[in-house]
XYZ file of C-alpha atoms in Angstrom:
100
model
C -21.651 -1.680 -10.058
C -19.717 0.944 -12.429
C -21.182 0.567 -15.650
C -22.208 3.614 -17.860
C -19.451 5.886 -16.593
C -16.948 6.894 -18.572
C -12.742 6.580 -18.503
C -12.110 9.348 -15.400
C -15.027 9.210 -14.191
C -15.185 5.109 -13.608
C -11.282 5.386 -12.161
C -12.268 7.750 -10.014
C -14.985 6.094 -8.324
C -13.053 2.815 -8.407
C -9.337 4.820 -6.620
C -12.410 5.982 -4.082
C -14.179 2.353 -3.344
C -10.567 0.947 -3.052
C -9.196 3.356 -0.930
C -12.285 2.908 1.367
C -11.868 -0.502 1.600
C -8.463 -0.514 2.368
C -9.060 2.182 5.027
C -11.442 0.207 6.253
C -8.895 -2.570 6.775
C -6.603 -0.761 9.037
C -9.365 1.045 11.003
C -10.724 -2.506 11.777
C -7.240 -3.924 12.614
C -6.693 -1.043 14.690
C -9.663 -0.692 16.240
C -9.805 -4.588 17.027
C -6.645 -3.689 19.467
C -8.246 -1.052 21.405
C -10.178 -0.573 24.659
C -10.937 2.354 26.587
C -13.527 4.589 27.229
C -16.807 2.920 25.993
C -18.641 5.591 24.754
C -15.536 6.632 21.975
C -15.358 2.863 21.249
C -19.133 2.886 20.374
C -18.894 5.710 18.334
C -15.725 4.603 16.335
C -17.483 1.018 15.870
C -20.711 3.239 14.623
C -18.358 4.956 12.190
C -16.834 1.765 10.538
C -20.778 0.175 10.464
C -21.743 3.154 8.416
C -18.702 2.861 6.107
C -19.842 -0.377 5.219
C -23.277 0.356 4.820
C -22.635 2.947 2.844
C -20.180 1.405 0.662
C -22.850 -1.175 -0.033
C -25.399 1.568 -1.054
C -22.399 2.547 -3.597
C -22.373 5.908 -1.507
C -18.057 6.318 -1.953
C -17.882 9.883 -0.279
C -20.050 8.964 2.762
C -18.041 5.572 3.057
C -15.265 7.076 3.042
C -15.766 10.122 5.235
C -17.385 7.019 7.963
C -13.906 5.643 7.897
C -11.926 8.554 7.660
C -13.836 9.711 11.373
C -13.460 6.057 12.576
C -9.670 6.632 12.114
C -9.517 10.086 13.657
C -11.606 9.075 16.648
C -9.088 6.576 17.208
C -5.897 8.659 16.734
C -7.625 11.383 19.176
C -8.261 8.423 21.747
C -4.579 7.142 21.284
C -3.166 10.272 22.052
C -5.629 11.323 25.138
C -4.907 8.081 26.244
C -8.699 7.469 26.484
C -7.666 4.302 24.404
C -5.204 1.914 24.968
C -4.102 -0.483 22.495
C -3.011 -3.679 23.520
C -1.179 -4.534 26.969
C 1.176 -1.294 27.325
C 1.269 -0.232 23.863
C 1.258 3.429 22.908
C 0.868 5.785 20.220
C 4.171 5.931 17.757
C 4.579 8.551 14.895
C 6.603 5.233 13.613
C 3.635 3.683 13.736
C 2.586 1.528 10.953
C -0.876 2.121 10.637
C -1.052 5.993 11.390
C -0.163 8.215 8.535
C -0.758 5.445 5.546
């Protein structure tokens, strides 16, 4: 997937394709709690479908900037309260998954 690129250039793209996978990993965790307004839900589970899809076309900025709005969508929603995660959950600045 990486070959021909040299020293920065290959850690660079591999920090990027790792970070987007792990990002992708919390925004699907997340997002697998949450329910709420339909039309954010759809566009958040667009978001993470193009992540992958770019990923897979070994397109790191786009996959990452898919997840990266996946996640924001979903902060926005939490704090709106246009999303709801779980039975009575809220928001938390202690949360776990927001800010890492």
């Amino acid at each position: 997937m990486m070959e021909g690129l040299k020293g920065d250039e290959r850690s660079l793209k591999e920090d990027l394709s790792n970070e987007t996978v792990k990002w992708q990993e919390k925004a699907e965790s997340l997002f697998g709690q949450l329910s709420g307004d339909e039309r954010m839900l759809e566009n958040i589970s667009s978001y993470l479908s193009d992540s992958h899809h770019f990923l897979k076309q070994n397109d790191l900025i786009r996959a990452f900037e898919a997840v990266i709005w996946a996640w924001a969508w979903m902060e926005i929603g939490l704090e709106k309260s246009l999303l709801h995660r779980g039975p009575g959950e809220e928001i938390s600045d202690q949360d776990p998954l927001i800010g890492k």
